[in-house]
Amino acid sequence: MKAKEEHKKYLKNIKWQNIKVITSQILIFIVFMVSWQILSDKGVINTFLCSSPKKVLETIISLYKSNDLLIHVWVTLKEILISFGLGSIIGIIFAAILWWSPFLSKVLDPYLTILNSLPKVSLGPIIIIWAGANQNSIILMALLISTISTIISVYVGFKHTNKTSIKLLKSFNANKFQIFIKAVLPYNINTIISSLKINLSMTFVGVIMGELLVSKQGLGYLINYGSQVFNTNLVIAGVVLLGILTSILYFLILFIENKLKKEW
Amino acid sequence: MELLEIKELSKNYLTKKQVICAIKNINLLIKENQFIALVGPSGCGKSTILSIIGGLEKKSSGQINFMKKNLKVGYMFQEDALFPWLNVLDNCMLGLKIQNKETKENKKYVKTLLKKYGLSSFEKSYPKELSGGMRQRVALIRTLATKPDILLLDEPFSALDYQTRITVSDDVFKIIKQEKKTALMVSHDINEAISMADKVIVLSNRPSIIKNVYEIKMENKSTPSENRKNKKFNEYYNLIWKDLDHYES
Ligand SMILES: Nc1ncnc2c1ncn2[C@@H]1O[C@H](COP(=O)(O)OP(=O)(O)OP(=O)(O)O)[C@@H](O)[C@H]1O
Ligand SMILES: [Mg+2]
């Protein structure tokens, strides 16, 4: 009985702690927004340079009313999903090829390292010359930024698959393909998921980078356009929308991660 | 009946810095239903011998003759290497799946083994839900599923604590005897080797040669844990200990 009560108390305490954390988080947000609004109303900060919560909200609503909001969000989302999907598939396949051929992985090692440490943004102008000032170069940009690091982290995971498991499969006369499917891939599900998480944020960087450089639509374009016409409201509205989009995709990946991890 | 003959087997490992001569001129004859234990100092090449028989490593010279057509070997390692994402039944079916022998008959055989050795209510459980001893039994059944003629056991109990080790070695011994299997087991532990084997082979330091061979003959030989209490047990222990001690100093 006593142990049960103690446990109850313990659970209550945890719940209370959680409530405190969440309340504080919400409070910080509210205090920030309210003081931003009040300071702009009182003219302490320049709304022309710093905008205000009300104005940002108004901008978003007017974007929605003129049917622009969904178009811009959709364009960016589409670019992100295409680059993320392609980048993940290419990254994993390439990592598998490197695992398959130790010779190839040795040969390509220095090139991958150089490509990985190169600031890919510097390739932006060349990409635009090659692929044209259109969505293709945005996707290419995002792929370039995200794929190399996916290849490297997934390959490292593959290489460190439990040795005894591979030996066991070999003792059953498994071929290399069977070893890959039965042991290497399932062993690295967690590695793959965590590299996909990084891949996603890299893809965001790539897509926005690309949109800032070339696009005529999308959130990156909105931000860029806003800054060119000195419309801070629009710039901040773009950033806020981007933040919301990132969080949604991030939580989606967390959800998938939890689903997949549950198995063991 | 003889199953396997090893003649003048040698193995050199080649690395950039040096040539490691692991084993040298090993001769061994394994008969059907025999239980043979290999003991020797750490790093002397015990695992190497098993790897070569199991086809995981290439030999440098010598011969390995299988006296039976299509002789199959089954491996069991120190780590149980159960796949955490597969349940007990699927883990046991792994070898059959890989060899494309997932027939109804074979599945039934696996289920009978699981039932016989007290694991049938855990068929759908995952490895992390099992105790160390149970995991080792699952690993053995996974090996038995492909119906090997010879079992190669590489320190199969050394990941277990002392108490569990004794009960699990009883279990594994019972299973091997009941299924009428031939076994070649590597062990660090002299007690374990004497209590389980019909024959203990003592290897020397690297490059390892066969230092001595002991036929373990005891009156009323029974389970490994009972054999440990046998009168002759200590005699063998002292003999083998001397062999090893001499070489390790
Ligand atoms: N792949 C390898 N490459 C190079 N040297 C190796 C390799 N595998 C084993 N060796 C060397 O060969 C020798 C014998 O190794 P082996 O694993 O057979 O010893 P062991 O008797 O099983 O040792 P332990 O009791 O520690 O398990 C060791 O000195 C080891 O360093
Ligand atoms: Mg060994």
XYZ file of C-alpha atoms and ligand atoms in Angstrom:
545
model
C 0.000 0.000 0.000
C 2.679 2.392 0.998
C 4.680 1.716 -2.134
C 1.589 2.409 -4.213
C 1.062 5.759 -2.553
C 4.675 6.618 -3.040
C 4.349 5.811 -6.710
C 1.231 7.958 -6.981
C 3.116 10.826 -5.432
C 5.990 10.274 -7.800
C 3.697 10.320 -10.855
C 1.962 13.430 -9.565
C 5.306 15.114 -9.162
C 6.314 14.270 -12.743
C 3.007 15.598 -14.039
C 3.435 18.789 -12.055
C 6.955 19.249 -13.441
C 5.649 18.802 -16.979
C 2.895 21.336 -16.435
C 5.444 23.817 -15.089
C 7.691 23.395 -18.130
C 4.882 23.777 -20.653
C 3.366 26.769 -18.834
C 6.748 28.492 -18.787
C 7.219 27.829 -22.483
C 3.840 29.338 -23.329
C 4.481 32.229 -20.977
C 7.760 33.135 -22.667
C 5.994 33.187 -26.035
C 3.183 35.382 -24.773
C 5.464 37.789 -22.934
C 7.638 38.141 -26.021
C 4.681 38.782 -28.323
C 2.920 41.164 -25.989
C 5.991 43.232 -25.214
C 6.874 43.373 -28.909
C 3.376 44.646 -29.624
C 3.347 47.151 -26.765
C 6.794 48.488 -27.600
C 5.785 49.017 -31.231
C 2.492 50.662 -30.211
C 4.361 53.059 -27.940
C 6.809 53.796 -30.703
C 9.820 52.548 -28.708
C 10.806 50.318 -31.609
C 10.463 51.260 -35.220
C 7.670 49.192 -36.800
C 9.066 49.957 -40.226
C 12.230 48.031 -39.367
C 10.938 45.526 -36.819
C 7.270 45.107 -37.738
C 4.856 43.969 -35.013
C 2.871 40.821 -34.230
C -0.363 42.437 -35.356
C 1.117 43.546 -38.645
C 2.637 40.131 -39.303
C -0.716 38.520 -38.669
C -2.440 41.035 -40.925
C 0.085 40.346 -43.661
C -0.520 36.615 -43.414
C -4.287 37.115 -43.521
C -4.096 39.396 -46.526
C -1.818 36.880 -48.251
C -4.440 34.260 -47.550
C -7.242 36.443 -48.865
C -5.411 37.140 -52.109
C -4.875 33.373 -52.530
C -1.099 33.877 -52.459
C -0.483 32.168 -49.139
C -1.278 28.641 -50.197
C 0.551 29.010 -53.497
C 3.788 30.118 -51.839
C 3.602 27.532 -49.075
C 2.747 24.808 -51.562
C 5.620 25.692 -53.906
C 8.127 25.584 -51.073
C 6.638 22.428 -49.587
C 6.721 20.688 -52.953
C 10.348 21.599 -53.496
C 11.229 20.389 -50.023
C 9.394 17.089 -50.381
C 10.917 16.364 -53.791
C 14.457 17.216 -52.654
C 14.046 15.406 -49.354
C 12.666 12.269 -51.013
C 15.236 12.224 -53.785
C 18.070 13.088 -51.397
C 17.145 10.320 -48.973
C 16.806 7.667 -51.671
C 19.983 8.669 -53.475
C 21.856 8.925 -50.167
C 20.827 5.481 -48.944
C 21.433 3.790 -52.309
C 24.842 5.395 -52.600
C 25.719 4.372 -49.036
C 24.687 0.814 -49.904
C 26.938 0.838 -52.965
C 29.868 2.062 -50.869
C 29.218 -0.677 -48.299
C 29.024 -3.208 -51.125
C 32.329 -2.231 -52.660
C 35.178 -1.502 -50.248
C 37.304 -0.622 -53.288
C 34.906 2.070 -54.437
C 34.539 3.442 -50.927
C 38.320 3.771 -50.614
C 38.570 5.457 -53.996
C 35.768 7.932 -53.308
C 36.655 8.685 -49.693
C 38.705 11.887 -50.283
C 36.203 13.218 -52.825
C 33.298 12.752 -50.438
C 35.220 14.482 -47.666
C 36.061 17.467 -49.884
C 32.519 17.734 -51.234
C 31.113 17.489 -47.729
C 33.245 20.271 -46.302
C 32.827 22.551 -49.319
C 30.321 25.357 -48.654
C 27.779 24.246 -51.233
C 26.289 27.732 -51.454
C 29.359 28.744 -53.425
C 28.179 26.417 -56.185
C 24.845 28.257 -56.438
C 25.779 30.479 -59.403
C 27.162 27.529 -61.365
C 24.039 25.516 -60.693
C 21.904 28.367 -62.012
C 24.011 28.534 -65.158
C 23.688 24.778 -65.670
C 20.097 24.125 -64.662
C 18.575 27.494 -65.462
C 16.835 30.005 -63.204
C 13.988 27.654 -62.298
C 12.839 25.012 -59.833
C 15.413 22.550 -61.119
C 18.279 24.552 -59.708
C 16.473 24.922 -56.367
C 16.075 21.168 -56.090
C 19.633 20.593 -57.273
C 20.896 23.044 -54.672
C 18.976 21.275 -51.910
C 20.182 17.858 -53.090
C 23.773 18.997 -53.141
C 23.541 20.278 -49.590
C 21.733 17.290 -48.098
C 22.810 14.190 -50.016
C 26.531 14.073 -49.272
C 26.054 14.147 -45.513
C 23.311 11.497 -45.756
C 25.642 9.250 -47.746
C 28.435 9.637 -45.237
C 26.416 9.096 -42.062
C 24.405 6.159 -43.427
C 27.541 4.524 -44.831
C 29.324 4.805 -41.480
C 26.303 3.117 -39.872
C 26.332 0.324 -42.453
C 30.035 -0.247 -41.928
C 29.608 -0.684 -38.181
C 26.898 -3.322 -38.348
C 27.350 -5.940 -35.646
C 30.157 -8.260 -36.809
C 28.817 -11.397 -35.144
C 25.486 -11.035 -36.928
C 27.243 -10.903 -40.273
C 29.383 -13.895 -39.308
C 26.239 -15.767 -38.316
C 24.591 -15.117 -41.684
C 27.793 -16.154 -43.447
C 27.745 -19.404 -41.509
C 24.322 -20.015 -43.065
C 25.959 -19.365 -46.477
C 24.125 -16.081 -46.976
C 25.165 -14.009 -49.988
C 26.015 -10.337 -49.788
C 22.553 -9.214 -50.812
C 20.946 -11.341 -48.085
C 23.403 -9.980 -45.532
C 22.435 -6.456 -46.540
C 18.694 -7.063 -46.395
C 18.605 -9.270 -43.293
C 21.188 -7.583 -41.091
C 22.735 -4.338 -42.354
C 19.520 -2.512 -43.226
C 17.427 -3.430 -40.158
C 20.387 -2.798 -37.843
C 20.643 0.743 -39.155
C 17.016 1.812 -39.100
C 17.761 4.240 -36.281
C 20.851 5.604 -37.993
C 18.858 6.120 -41.168
C 16.046 7.909 -39.354
C 18.393 10.246 -37.527
C 20.241 11.064 -40.726
C 16.881 11.739 -42.380
C 16.163 14.247 -39.644
C 19.385 16.069 -40.423
C 18.660 15.656 -44.120
C 15.341 17.439 -43.659
C 16.850 20.525 -42.088
C 19.603 20.569 -44.711
C 16.941 20.373 -47.415
C 15.215 23.419 -45.914
C 18.463 25.349 -46.047
C 19.021 24.289 -49.646
C 15.518 25.083 -50.828
C 15.360 28.523 -49.202
C 18.872 29.260 -50.456
C 17.772 28.342 -53.953
C 14.552 30.329 -53.694
C 16.427 33.414 -52.536
C 18.633 33.110 -55.607
C 16.233 32.318 -58.414
C 12.585 31.709 -57.654
C 9.426 33.568 -58.605
C 7.301 31.773 -56.028
C 7.704 30.216 -52.593
C 8.461 31.405 -49.076
C 12.095 32.151 -49.913
C 10.907 34.340 -52.757
C 8.459 36.069 -50.415
C 11.251 36.889 -47.988
C 13.547 38.059 -50.740
C 10.854 40.161 -52.383
C 9.870 41.658 -49.044
C 13.417 42.765 -48.345
C 13.831 44.278 -51.813
C 10.735 46.478 -51.439
C 11.605 47.145 -47.799
C 8.442 45.449 -46.526
C 9.564 44.065 -43.153
C 6.077 42.740 -42.436
C 6.353 40.466 -45.410
C 9.876 39.312 -44.503
C 8.912 38.379 -40.968
C 5.646 36.799 -42.106
C 7.711 34.623 -44.476
C 10.058 33.595 -41.689
C 7.145 32.760 -39.385
C 5.453 30.656 -42.067
C 8.737 28.870 -42.671
C 9.037 28.150 -38.958
C 5.550 26.653 -38.894
C 6.290 24.503 -41.952
C 9.549 23.222 -40.429
C 7.846 22.280 -37.170
C 5.079 20.398 -38.952
C 7.530 18.347 -41.016
C 9.787 17.788 -38.012
C 6.943 16.440 -35.895
C 5.879 14.252 -38.787
C 9.341 12.670 -38.817
C 9.283 12.272 -35.017
C 5.950 10.504 -35.372
C 7.302 8.140 -38.020
C 10.397 7.558 -35.905
C 8.305 6.535 -32.910
C 6.234 4.211 -35.089
C 9.307 2.480 -36.505
C 11.262 2.346 -33.264
C 8.447 0.722 -31.344
C 9.212 -2.677 -32.848
C 12.220 -3.295 -30.607
C 31.634 -43.474 -37.933
C 34.094 -40.686 -38.710
C 32.615 -37.389 -39.792
C 35.491 -35.017 -40.197
C 39.212 -35.343 -40.563
C 41.661 -32.485 -40.215
C 45.177 -33.080 -41.476
C 48.216 -30.861 -40.984
C 46.048 -27.750 -40.848
C 47.925 -24.449 -40.685
C 46.786 -20.860 -40.836
C 48.735 -17.647 -41.215
C 47.030 -14.278 -40.862
C 48.629 -11.703 -43.103
C 48.697 -8.118 -41.933
C 50.710 -5.139 -43.171
C 53.143 -5.328 -40.303
C 53.608 -9.056 -39.890
C 52.612 -12.593 -40.588
C 50.776 -14.118 -37.631
C 51.168 -17.857 -37.581
C 48.013 -18.801 -35.692
C 47.921 -22.586 -35.907
C 50.433 -25.103 -37.136
C 50.003 -28.708 -38.214
C 46.791 -29.451 -36.376
C 45.477 -33.011 -36.754
C 42.025 -33.964 -35.575
C 39.507 -36.721 -36.156
C 35.901 -36.180 -35.194
C 33.534 -39.130 -34.892
C 29.787 -39.054 -35.053
C 28.055 -38.109 -31.769
C 31.324 -37.160 -30.178
C 31.629 -34.048 -28.025
C 35.083 -32.563 -28.334
C 36.369 -29.567 -26.384
C 39.277 -27.353 -27.396
C 41.066 -25.502 -24.624
C 44.121 -23.311 -24.794
C 45.525 -19.931 -23.820
C 43.852 -16.788 -25.092
C 44.732 -15.910 -28.663
C 46.184 -19.325 -29.450
C 43.935 -19.925 -32.455
C 40.922 -21.825 -31.148
C 38.376 -19.663 -32.946
C 40.538 -19.850 -36.046
C 40.162 -23.629 -36.192
C 36.380 -23.348 -35.968
C 36.241 -20.558 -38.551
C 38.175 -22.653 -41.048
C 35.961 -25.708 -40.520
C 32.886 -23.487 -40.822
C 34.151 -21.930 -44.042
C 34.403 -18.409 -42.658
C 38.195 -18.274 -43.067
C 40.518 -19.776 -45.660
C 43.200 -22.188 -44.541
C 46.838 -21.626 -45.450
C 47.678 -25.289 -45.874
C 46.518 -28.740 -44.865
C 43.363 -30.675 -45.486
C 39.847 -30.780 -44.152
C 38.053 -33.920 -45.255
C 34.336 -34.294 -44.783
C 33.653 -38.032 -44.563
C 29.984 -37.540 -45.294
C 28.492 -36.119 -48.462
C 27.196 -32.536 -48.117
C 28.232 -32.348 -44.506
C 26.625 -29.330 -42.897
C 28.092 -27.345 -40.035
C 26.224 -25.103 -37.625
C 27.848 -22.271 -35.735
C 27.138 -20.872 -32.299
C 28.989 -17.834 -31.009
C 29.867 -16.294 -27.696
C 27.363 -13.522 -28.310
C 23.993 -15.039 -29.085
C 23.622 -12.564 -31.996
C 19.842 -12.818 -31.907
C 18.296 -10.166 -34.126
C 16.416 -7.768 -31.836
C 13.791 -6.899 -34.453
C 12.767 -10.533 -35.015
C 10.709 -12.543 -32.560
C 11.948 -15.867 -31.199
C 10.315 -17.956 -33.924
C 11.597 -15.737 -36.745
C 15.070 -15.735 -35.226
C 15.017 -19.523 -35.229
C 13.808 -19.561 -38.856
C 16.582 -17.227 -40.029
C 18.982 -19.869 -41.335
C 16.201 -21.749 -43.102
C 14.968 -18.538 -44.714
C 18.418 -17.730 -46.022
C 18.848 -21.206 -47.435
C 15.374 -21.092 -48.990
C 14.259 -24.062 -46.931
C 11.315 -22.481 -45.205
C 9.074 -25.513 -45.726
C 6.125 -26.465 -43.553
C 8.038 -29.488 -42.383
C 11.039 -27.460 -41.259
C 8.852 -24.918 -39.526
C 7.192 -27.741 -37.663
C 10.593 -29.073 -36.650
C 11.579 -25.681 -35.240
C 8.318 -25.453 -33.333
C 8.868 -28.925 -31.896
C 12.336 -27.923 -30.745
C 11.003 -24.752 -29.132
C 8.326 -26.747 -27.380
C 10.672 -29.498 -26.274
C 13.058 -27.024 -24.694
C 10.469 -24.908 -22.918
C 10.296 -21.930 -25.243
C 7.006 -22.426 -27.052
C 5.177 -19.812 -24.998
C 7.874 -17.312 -26.020
C 7.609 -17.864 -29.773
C 6.204 -14.384 -30.289
C 8.437 -12.694 -27.731
C 11.380 -10.511 -28.677
C 14.933 -11.328 -27.556
C 15.117 -8.447 -25.056
C 12.288 -10.083 -23.123
C 14.319 -13.268 -22.548
C 16.915 -14.144 -19.926
C 20.513 -14.816 -20.947
C 20.025 -18.552 -20.650
C 16.869 -18.539 -22.733
C 18.561 -16.467 -25.407
C 21.363 -18.994 -25.621
C 18.833 -21.811 -26.009
C 17.129 -19.879 -28.803
C 20.508 -19.395 -30.483
C 21.129 -23.147 -30.284
C 17.722 -23.957 -31.752
C 18.372 -21.459 -34.555
C 21.557 -23.395 -35.311
C 19.841 -26.784 -35.036
C 17.022 -25.673 -37.362
C 19.168 -26.166 -40.453
C 19.935 -29.732 -39.275
C 23.724 -29.491 -39.180
C 25.849 -32.630 -38.813
C 28.465 -30.897 -36.695
C 27.947 -28.071 -34.230
C 30.772 -25.600 -33.797
C 30.441 -23.844 -30.454
C 32.770 -20.900 -29.867
C 32.754 -20.172 -26.136
C 28.971 -20.309 -26.148
C 28.558 -19.592 -22.442
C 31.188 -17.008 -21.671
C 28.739 -14.111 -21.847
C 26.721 -15.631 -18.984
C 27.259 -15.298 -15.256
C 28.618 -18.280 -13.338
C 25.319 -19.676 -12.014
C 23.455 -19.380 -15.303
C 26.442 -20.796 -17.095
C 26.201 -24.098 -15.255
C 22.464 -24.564 -15.804
C 22.671 -23.447 -19.431
C 25.534 -25.802 -20.149
C 23.367 -28.596 -18.720
C 20.519 -27.508 -21.010
C 22.665 -27.198 -24.102
C 24.379 -30.515 -23.374
C 21.015 -32.210 -23.014
C 19.754 -30.760 -26.279
C 22.882 -31.764 -28.171
C 22.731 -35.312 -26.824
C 19.000 -35.717 -27.402
C 19.240 -34.467 -30.956
C 22.212 -36.805 -31.445
C 24.562 -34.110 -32.660
C 28.311 -34.030 -32.954
C 29.939 -31.017 -31.353
C 33.262 -29.224 -31.327
C 33.369 -26.660 -28.539
C 35.949 -24.016 -27.725
C 36.212 -23.038 -24.086
C 38.332 -20.914 -21.799
C 37.063 -22.821 -18.844
C 38.748 -26.137 -18.027
C 35.857 -27.155 -15.747
C 33.363 -26.652 -18.501
C 35.436 -28.606 -21.012
C 35.908 -31.626 -18.728
C 32.303 -31.682 -17.564
C 30.863 -31.676 -21.075
C 33.292 -33.346 -23.438
C 34.246 -36.901 -24.325
C 37.610 -35.654 -25.374
C 39.545 -32.533 -24.394
C 42.225 -31.215 -26.715
C 44.784 -28.877 -25.186
C 46.423 -26.397 -27.511
C 49.717 -24.650 -26.906
C 50.532 -20.970 -27.229
C 50.739 -19.470 -30.681
C 51.689 -20.869 -33.190
C 49.468 -23.417 -31.656
C 50.027 -27.129 -31.914
C 48.188 -29.904 -30.101
C 49.850 -30.173 -26.744
C 47.825 -33.011 -25.310
C 44.641 -34.998 -25.797
C 42.572 -36.394 -22.923
C 39.814 -38.943 -23.257
C 37.463 -38.101 -20.417
C 36.479 -41.399 -18.847
C 34.320 -41.282 -15.753
C 32.154 -43.847 -14.068
C 28.460 -42.923 -14.131
C 28.988 -40.067 -16.504
C 25.895 -37.879 -16.504
C 24.999 -34.198 -16.874
C 27.781 -31.595 -16.850
C 26.816 -30.285 -13.426
C 26.845 -33.813 -11.972
C 30.129 -34.631 -13.687
C 31.723 -31.743 -11.832
C 31.245 -33.732 -8.620
C 32.797 -36.888 -10.053
C 35.877 -38.364 -8.378
C 37.928 -38.291 -11.539
C 37.040 -34.688 -12.282
C 39.819 -33.127 -10.254
C 42.395 -35.506 -11.667
C 41.670 -34.297 -15.186
C 41.512 -30.732 -13.997
C 44.995 -30.892 -12.507
C 46.486 -32.521 -15.579
C 45.042 -29.973 -17.975
C 45.780 -27.062 -15.684
C 49.436 -28.078 -15.605
C 49.527 -28.239 -19.402
C 48.127 -24.747 -19.690
C 50.043 -23.231 -16.812
C 53.326 -24.398 -18.232
C 52.656 -22.660 -21.496
C 51.244 -19.468 -20.161
C 54.197 -18.626 -17.941
N 41.432 -11.515 -39.049
C 42.603 -11.582 -38.416
N 43.681 -10.882 -38.878
C 44.856 -10.933 -38.263
N 45.115 -11.674 -37.168
C 44.117 -12.391 -36.650
C 42.810 -12.392 -37.248
N 42.004 -13.201 -36.525
C 42.783 -13.689 -35.534
N 44.049 -13.211 -35.602
C 45.155 -13.555 -34.709
O 45.306 -14.946 -34.689
C 45.515 -15.418 -33.379
C 44.476 -16.479 -33.039
O 43.193 -15.880 -32.983
P 41.913 -16.665 -32.473
O 40.793 -15.711 -32.483
O 41.762 -17.901 -33.263
O 42.332 -17.031 -30.984
P 41.467 -17.709 -29.840
O 42.229 -18.860 -29.366
O 40.085 -17.951 -30.292
O 41.509 -16.572 -28.750
P 40.431 -16.253 -27.617
O 40.604 -17.287 -26.583
O 40.872 -14.907 -27.114
O 39.090 -16.246 -28.257
C 45.448 -14.217 -32.469
O 46.757 -13.889 -32.092
C 44.843 -13.130 -33.288
O 45.453 -11.906 -32.985
Mg 38.150 -17.090 -29.768
